[in-house]
Amino acid sequence: MEQGPRHGERVLRAAVSAYSSLPHPTRDDATRLDDLALGLYETASVEIRRFAAAALSDCDPAPRLLIRRLAEEPTEISAPVLIRSKALSDVDLIALIARNGIPHARAIARRDNLNPAVAALIRALLSRVEPEPPAPDAAVDQAPNPLEAVRKQLRDLMSDDDSHGADPVPALPDQSLAEIYPALREAALSGEMRHFAEALSTALKVRITRARTLINGVTYADLLTALKFLELSTEQALLLTLAAYPAQVTSPAAIRLFCVRYEALTFETAREKILDWRNEERQERQSRFVAGSGTE
């Protein structure tokens, strides 16, 4: 019996074809396809992945893990899933844009009934990274590749190594800066806000109780301050705030207000606030220590 990549591809194609032809697939059917497909995915060719994305893009329910895997592919493969699949939540879409940039954003913008918050975020990104049109008499062969320029600019926006010329942040080693946003993003998108609070507590070096108040407050004002202190870009801060306060950033006007507030907030102001929090916590610990010593 033939084994190897080609055999695996035929099995995967047959499984996807069978699933997509079911009139009423069940969640158990989707789980079985996930289990099979993910084991064969790495050996699947571009053609098979493209076929799977097209065949499964309209399925409901869809094999969620396979859809998420396909959605991370270049848009030449993932476009049908990005445009049509109901298996991708709004948070999934924002995370895909953050990780993959403008090509994914353009495809996602074509979705029907796109959440206004996601649509506004895409418009904001496009307005910031679209290259200026060349002058009419400019030589075409001298112009840079617009797509590469867009990709580079968005990666720069999403980079965690941006420097704003500020002094080094106390108790926040440079070595950890590149790890902060990925850790916060994964925690925020995990669906467990306690993980997000723990990641914030570690990044900010504040107590977990303080971190919980940042994501459970009446407004996102204090979270805004914390994210500015961590020197996250506007887009990064917006993604994390959407995860914690989805009801407060749901319209284009609300997103514009968020961007204005975040960009108007200075690093020094945020730094002073964080240091105040740390000082308060230090004084509380000292008070408890003194009170405990006095009872001995």
Short mmCIF file of C-alpha atoms in Angstrom, two decimals:
data_model
loop_
_atom_site.label_atom_id
_atom_site.label_comp_id
_atom_site.label_asym_id
_atom_site.label_seq_id
_atom_site.Cartn_x
_atom_site.Cartn_y
_atom_site.Cartn_z
CA MET A 1 0.00 0.00 0.00
CA GLU A 2 1.42 3.37 -1.01
CA GLN A 3 2.52 5.64 1.80
CA GLY A 4 4.20 9.05 1.89
CA PRO A 5 3.25 12.65 1.13
CA ARG A 6 1.23 11.89 -2.01
CA HIS A 7 -0.84 9.29 -0.21
CA GLY A 8 -1.43 11.74 2.62
CA GLU A 9 -2.51 14.43 0.16
CA ARG A 10 -5.04 12.09 -1.44
CA VAL A 11 -6.41 11.16 1.96
CA LEU A 12 -6.69 14.85 2.93
CA ARG A 13 -8.35 15.82 -0.35
CA ALA A 14 -10.83 12.96 -0.04
CA ALA A 15 -11.64 13.85 3.58
CA VAL A 16 -12.18 17.53 2.78
CA SER A 17 -14.31 16.66 -0.26
CA ALA A 18 -16.43 14.28 1.79
CA TYR A 19 -16.92 16.82 4.58
CA SER A 20 -17.82 19.69 2.26
CA SER A 21 -20.38 17.50 0.49
CA LEU A 22 -22.26 16.66 3.70
CA PRO A 23 -25.67 18.40 3.69
CA HIS A 24 -25.66 18.84 7.48
CA PRO A 25 -22.20 18.23 9.00
CA THR A 26 -22.07 17.91 12.78
CA ARG A 27 -19.53 19.18 15.25
CA ASP A 28 -18.31 15.63 15.70
CA ASP A 29 -17.71 15.46 11.94
CA ALA A 30 -15.73 18.72 12.17
CA THR A 31 -13.65 17.41 15.07
CA ARG A 32 -12.82 14.21 13.18
CA LEU A 33 -11.70 16.20 10.15
CA ASP A 34 -9.58 18.44 12.39
CA ASP A 35 -7.88 15.43 13.92
CA LEU A 36 -7.13 13.89 10.53
CA ALA A 37 -6.19 17.05 8.66
CA LEU A 38 -3.82 18.54 11.21
CA GLY A 39 -1.79 15.34 11.22
CA LEU A 40 -1.35 15.55 7.44
CA TYR A 41 -1.12 19.33 7.10
CA GLU A 42 2.64 19.78 7.05
CA THR A 43 3.06 17.43 4.11
CA ALA A 44 0.17 18.93 2.11
CA SER A 45 1.09 20.84 -1.04
CA VAL A 46 0.06 24.40 -1.81
CA GLU A 47 -2.57 23.07 -4.22
CA ILE A 48 -4.14 20.87 -1.54
CA ARG A 49 -4.18 23.71 0.98
CA ARG A 50 -5.76 26.02 -1.58
CA PHE A 51 -8.38 23.36 -2.38
CA ALA A 52 -9.15 22.88 1.33
CA ALA A 53 -9.55 26.63 1.92
CA ALA A 54 -11.95 26.97 -1.00
CA ALA A 55 -13.96 23.84 -0.15
CA LEU A 56 -14.35 24.57 3.56
CA SER A 57 -14.85 28.35 3.44
CA ASP A 58 -18.67 28.07 3.34
CA CYS A 59 -19.05 25.12 5.72
CA ASP A 60 -20.94 25.65 8.96
CA PRO A 61 -19.93 24.22 11.31
CA ALA A 62 -16.38 24.13 10.00
CA PRO A 63 -13.34 22.27 11.29
CA ARG A 64 -12.21 25.18 13.43
CA LEU A 65 -8.58 24.22 13.96
CA LEU A 66 -8.03 23.52 10.27
CA ILE A 67 -9.70 26.81 9.32
CA ARG A 68 -7.43 28.71 11.70
CA ARG A 69 -4.39 26.97 10.22
CA LEU A 70 -5.48 27.79 6.67
CA ALA A 71 -6.19 31.40 7.66
CA GLU A 72 -2.51 31.90 8.53
CA GLU A 73 -1.42 30.98 5.00
CA PRO A 74 -0.59 33.65 2.38
CA THR A 75 -3.74 35.13 0.86
CA GLU A 76 -3.20 33.17 -2.35
CA ILE A 77 -4.34 30.20 -0.24
CA SER A 78 -6.28 31.70 2.66
CA ALA A 79 -8.45 34.28 0.86
CA PRO A 80 -11.64 32.15 0.65
CA VAL A 81 -11.46 31.42 4.38
CA LEU A 82 -10.68 35.04 5.28
CA ILE A 83 -13.55 36.32 3.15
CA ARG A 84 -16.28 33.81 3.96
CA SER A 85 -15.63 31.44 6.87
CA LYS A 86 -17.93 31.89 9.86
CA ALA A 87 -15.48 29.89 11.98
CA LEU A 88 -13.29 32.98 12.41
CA SER A 89 -14.42 35.27 15.23
CA ASP A 90 -13.85 39.01 15.32
CA VAL A 91 -10.96 38.47 17.72
CA ASP A 92 -9.51 35.87 15.33
CA LEU A 93 -9.71 38.38 12.47
CA ILE A 94 -7.95 41.13 14.43
CA ALA A 95 -5.22 38.73 15.49
CA LEU A 96 -4.75 37.59 11.88
CA ILE A 97 -4.33 41.19 10.76
CA ALA A 98 -1.83 41.84 13.56
CA ARG A 99 0.24 38.81 12.58
CA ASN A 100 -0.02 38.88 8.79
CA GLY A 101 -0.51 42.50 7.80
CA ILE A 102 -2.12 44.32 4.92
CA PRO A 103 -2.78 41.41 2.48
CA HIS A 104 -4.88 39.67 5.14
CA ALA A 105 -6.55 42.96 6.08
CA ARG A 106 -7.59 43.54 2.47
CA ALA A 107 -9.11 40.07 2.20
CA ILE A 108 -10.92 40.37 5.54
CA ALA A 109 -12.32 43.74 4.46
CA ARG A 110 -14.32 41.86 1.78
CA ARG A 111 -16.33 39.87 4.36
CA ASP A 112 -20.08 40.40 4.43
CA ASN A 113 -21.45 41.94 7.63
CA LEU A 114 -17.97 42.71 8.92
CA ASN A 115 -17.95 44.01 12.49
CA PRO A 116 -17.70 47.82 12.30
CA ALA A 117 -14.83 47.76 14.80
CA VAL A 118 -12.81 45.42 12.59
CA ALA A 119 -13.68 47.41 9.47
CA ALA A 120 -12.60 50.65 11.14
CA LEU A 121 -9.33 49.08 12.27
CA ILE A 122 -8.61 47.98 8.69
CA ARG A 123 -9.35 51.45 7.36
CA ALA A 124 -7.07 52.97 9.99
CA LEU A 125 -4.25 50.61 9.05
CA LEU A 126 -4.67 51.21 5.33
CA SER A 127 -4.69 54.98 5.80
CA ARG A 128 -1.40 54.78 7.69
CA VAL A 129 0.52 52.43 5.44
CA GLU A 130 -0.71 53.13 1.90
CA PRO A 131 2.26 54.46 -0.12
CA GLU A 132 1.94 57.83 -1.78
CA PRO A 133 1.03 57.56 -5.50
CA PRO A 134 4.04 58.15 -7.74
CA ALA A 135 4.35 61.36 -9.70
CA PRO A 136 2.97 61.09 -13.26
CA ASP A 137 6.41 61.37 -14.82
CA ALA A 138 8.13 59.02 -12.38
CA ALA A 139 9.88 56.08 -13.96
CA VAL A 140 8.07 52.86 -13.13
CA ASP A 141 11.22 50.83 -12.86
CA GLN A 142 12.63 53.19 -10.23
CA ALA A 143 9.63 52.96 -7.88
CA PRO A 144 9.85 50.56 -4.92
CA ASN A 145 7.56 47.56 -4.78
CA PRO A 146 4.38 48.99 -3.13
CA LEU A 147 3.36 45.67 -1.59
CA GLU A 148 6.74 45.18 0.04
CA ALA A 149 6.68 48.75 1.32
CA VAL A 150 3.25 48.17 2.87
CA ARG A 151 4.36 44.92 4.48
CA LYS A 152 7.49 46.51 5.90
CA GLN A 153 5.60 49.51 7.29
CA LEU A 154 2.97 47.35 8.98
CA ARG A 155 5.59 45.05 10.45
CA ASP A 156 7.33 48.15 11.80
CA LEU A 157 4.03 49.28 13.35
CA MET A 158 3.54 45.88 14.96
CA SER A 159 7.16 45.55 16.07
CA ASP A 160 7.83 45.40 19.77
CA ASP A 161 11.30 46.87 19.36
CA ASP A 162 10.13 50.39 18.55
CA SER A 163 12.07 53.08 20.42
CA HIS A 164 10.50 56.43 21.16
CA GLY A 165 13.69 58.02 22.42
CA ALA A 166 12.67 57.71 26.05
CA ASP A 167 14.97 56.82 28.89
CA PRO A 168 15.14 53.15 29.82
CA VAL A 169 12.12 52.04 31.83
CA PRO A 170 12.98 51.15 35.42
CA ALA A 171 12.69 47.45 36.28
CA LEU A 172 11.81 46.54 32.69
CA PRO A 173 14.91 44.97 31.10
CA ASP A 174 15.43 45.59 27.38
CA GLN A 175 15.80 41.86 26.88
CA SER A 176 12.13 41.36 27.78
CA LEU A 177 10.69 44.08 25.54
CA ALA A 178 10.48 41.86 22.46
CA GLU A 179 8.57 39.25 24.48
CA ILE A 180 6.01 41.55 26.08
CA TYR A 181 3.51 42.10 23.27
CA PRO A 182 3.44 38.49 22.01
CA ALA A 183 2.88 37.30 25.57
CA LEU A 184 0.11 39.83 26.19
CA ARG A 185 -1.54 39.08 22.86
CA GLU A 186 -1.58 35.34 23.40
CA ALA A 187 -2.95 35.80 26.90
CA ALA A 188 -5.63 38.27 25.78
CA LEU A 189 -6.76 36.04 22.92
CA SER A 190 -6.79 32.89 25.04
CA GLY A 191 -10.33 33.68 26.19
CA GLU A 192 -9.24 33.54 29.84
CA MET A 193 -8.94 37.04 31.25
CA ARG A 194 -7.03 35.72 34.26
CA HIS A 195 -4.20 34.84 31.90
CA PHE A 196 -4.27 38.40 30.54
CA ALA A 197 -4.17 39.79 34.09
CA GLU A 198 -1.20 37.56 34.95
CA ALA A 199 0.67 38.66 31.82
CA LEU A 200 0.00 42.34 32.61
CA SER A 201 1.13 41.86 36.19
CA THR A 202 4.42 40.37 34.98
CA ALA A 203 5.00 43.01 32.29
CA LEU A 204 4.16 45.98 34.53
CA LYS A 205 5.68 44.52 37.70
CA VAL A 206 2.56 45.27 39.70
CA ARG A 207 0.41 43.04 41.90
CA ILE A 208 -2.08 40.72 40.25
CA THR A 209 -4.94 42.53 41.99
CA ARG A 210 -3.87 45.76 40.31
CA ALA A 211 -3.62 44.04 36.93
CA ARG A 212 -7.15 42.65 37.33
CA THR A 213 -8.54 46.14 37.87
CA LEU A 214 -6.95 47.23 34.58
CA ILE A 215 -9.09 44.82 32.57
CA ASN A 216 -12.20 44.85 34.75
CA GLY A 217 -12.67 48.58 35.24
CA VAL A 218 -15.59 50.78 34.32
CA THR A 219 -13.53 52.21 31.44
CA TYR A 220 -10.28 51.28 29.74
CA ALA A 221 -8.49 54.47 30.89
CA ASP A 222 -6.05 52.75 33.25
CA LEU A 223 -5.35 49.97 30.74
CA LEU A 224 -4.56 52.69 28.20
CA THR A 225 -1.96 54.10 30.59
CA ALA A 226 -0.44 50.67 31.20
CA LEU A 227 -0.12 49.89 27.50
CA LYS A 228 1.47 53.28 26.78
CA PHE A 229 4.01 52.58 29.54
CA LEU A 230 4.89 49.35 27.74
CA GLU A 231 5.43 51.43 24.57
CA LEU A 232 3.02 49.44 22.45
CA SER A 233 1.93 50.83 19.11
CA THR A 234 -1.61 52.16 18.68
CA GLU A 235 -2.62 49.04 16.76
CA GLN A 236 -1.19 46.72 19.39
CA ALA A 237 -2.88 48.63 22.20
CA LEU A 238 -6.19 48.60 20.31
CA LEU A 239 -6.09 44.83 19.87
CA LEU A 240 -5.51 44.26 23.60
CA THR A 241 -8.16 46.79 24.60
CA LEU A 242 -10.70 45.17 22.27
CA ALA A 243 -10.05 41.86 24.02
CA ALA A 244 -10.68 43.35 27.47
CA TYR A 245 -13.37 45.95 26.65
CA PRO A 246 -15.13 44.79 23.46
CA ALA A 247 -18.32 46.70 24.27
CA GLN A 248 -16.47 50.03 24.55
CA VAL A 249 -14.66 49.95 21.20
CA THR A 250 -17.37 48.85 18.80
CA SER A 251 -17.84 51.71 16.36
CA PRO A 252 -15.59 53.74 14.06
CA ALA A 253 -16.14 56.77 16.30
CA ALA A 254 -15.11 54.79 19.40
CA ILE A 255 -11.97 53.54 17.64
CA ARG A 256 -11.07 57.06 16.53
CA LEU A 257 -11.52 58.26 20.11
CA PHE A 258 -9.30 55.44 21.36
CA CYS A 259 -6.56 56.33 18.84
CA VAL A 260 -6.72 60.02 19.72
CA ARG A 261 -6.55 59.32 23.46
CA TYR A 262 -3.75 56.80 23.14
CA GLU A 263 -1.59 58.91 20.85
CA ALA A 264 -2.15 62.01 23.00
CA LEU A 265 -0.98 60.17 26.13
CA THR A 266 2.75 60.65 26.66
CA PHE A 267 5.14 58.00 27.84
CA GLU A 268 6.28 60.19 30.74
CA THR A 269 2.72 60.62 32.00
CA ALA A 270 2.14 56.88 31.81
CA ARG A 271 5.48 56.21 33.51
CA GLU A 272 4.61 58.48 36.43
CA LYS A 273 1.28 56.71 36.89
CA ILE A 274 2.87 53.25 36.90
CA LEU A 275 5.51 54.38 39.38
CA ASP A 276 2.74 55.76 41.60
CA TRP A 277 1.04 52.33 41.52
CA ARG A 278 4.30 50.62 42.42
CA ASN A 279 4.95 53.08 45.26
CA GLU A 280 1.44 52.52 46.64
CA GLU A 281 1.99 48.78 46.61
CA ARG A 282 5.40 49.17 48.25
CA GLN A 283 3.91 51.32 51.01
CA GLU A 284 1.13 48.78 51.54
CA ARG A 285 3.68 45.99 51.94
CA GLN A 286 5.70 48.08 54.37
CA SER A 287 2.57 48.91 56.39
CA ARG A 288 1.62 45.24 56.61
CA PHE A 289 5.19 44.36 57.63
CA VAL A 290 5.20 47.00 60.37
CA ALA A 291 1.76 45.96 61.58
CA GLY A 292 2.83 42.33 61.64
CA SER A 293 6.04 43.13 63.50
CA GLY A 294 4.14 45.11 66.12
CA THR A 295 2.02 42.12 67.05
CA GLU A 296 4.97 39.90 67.85
#
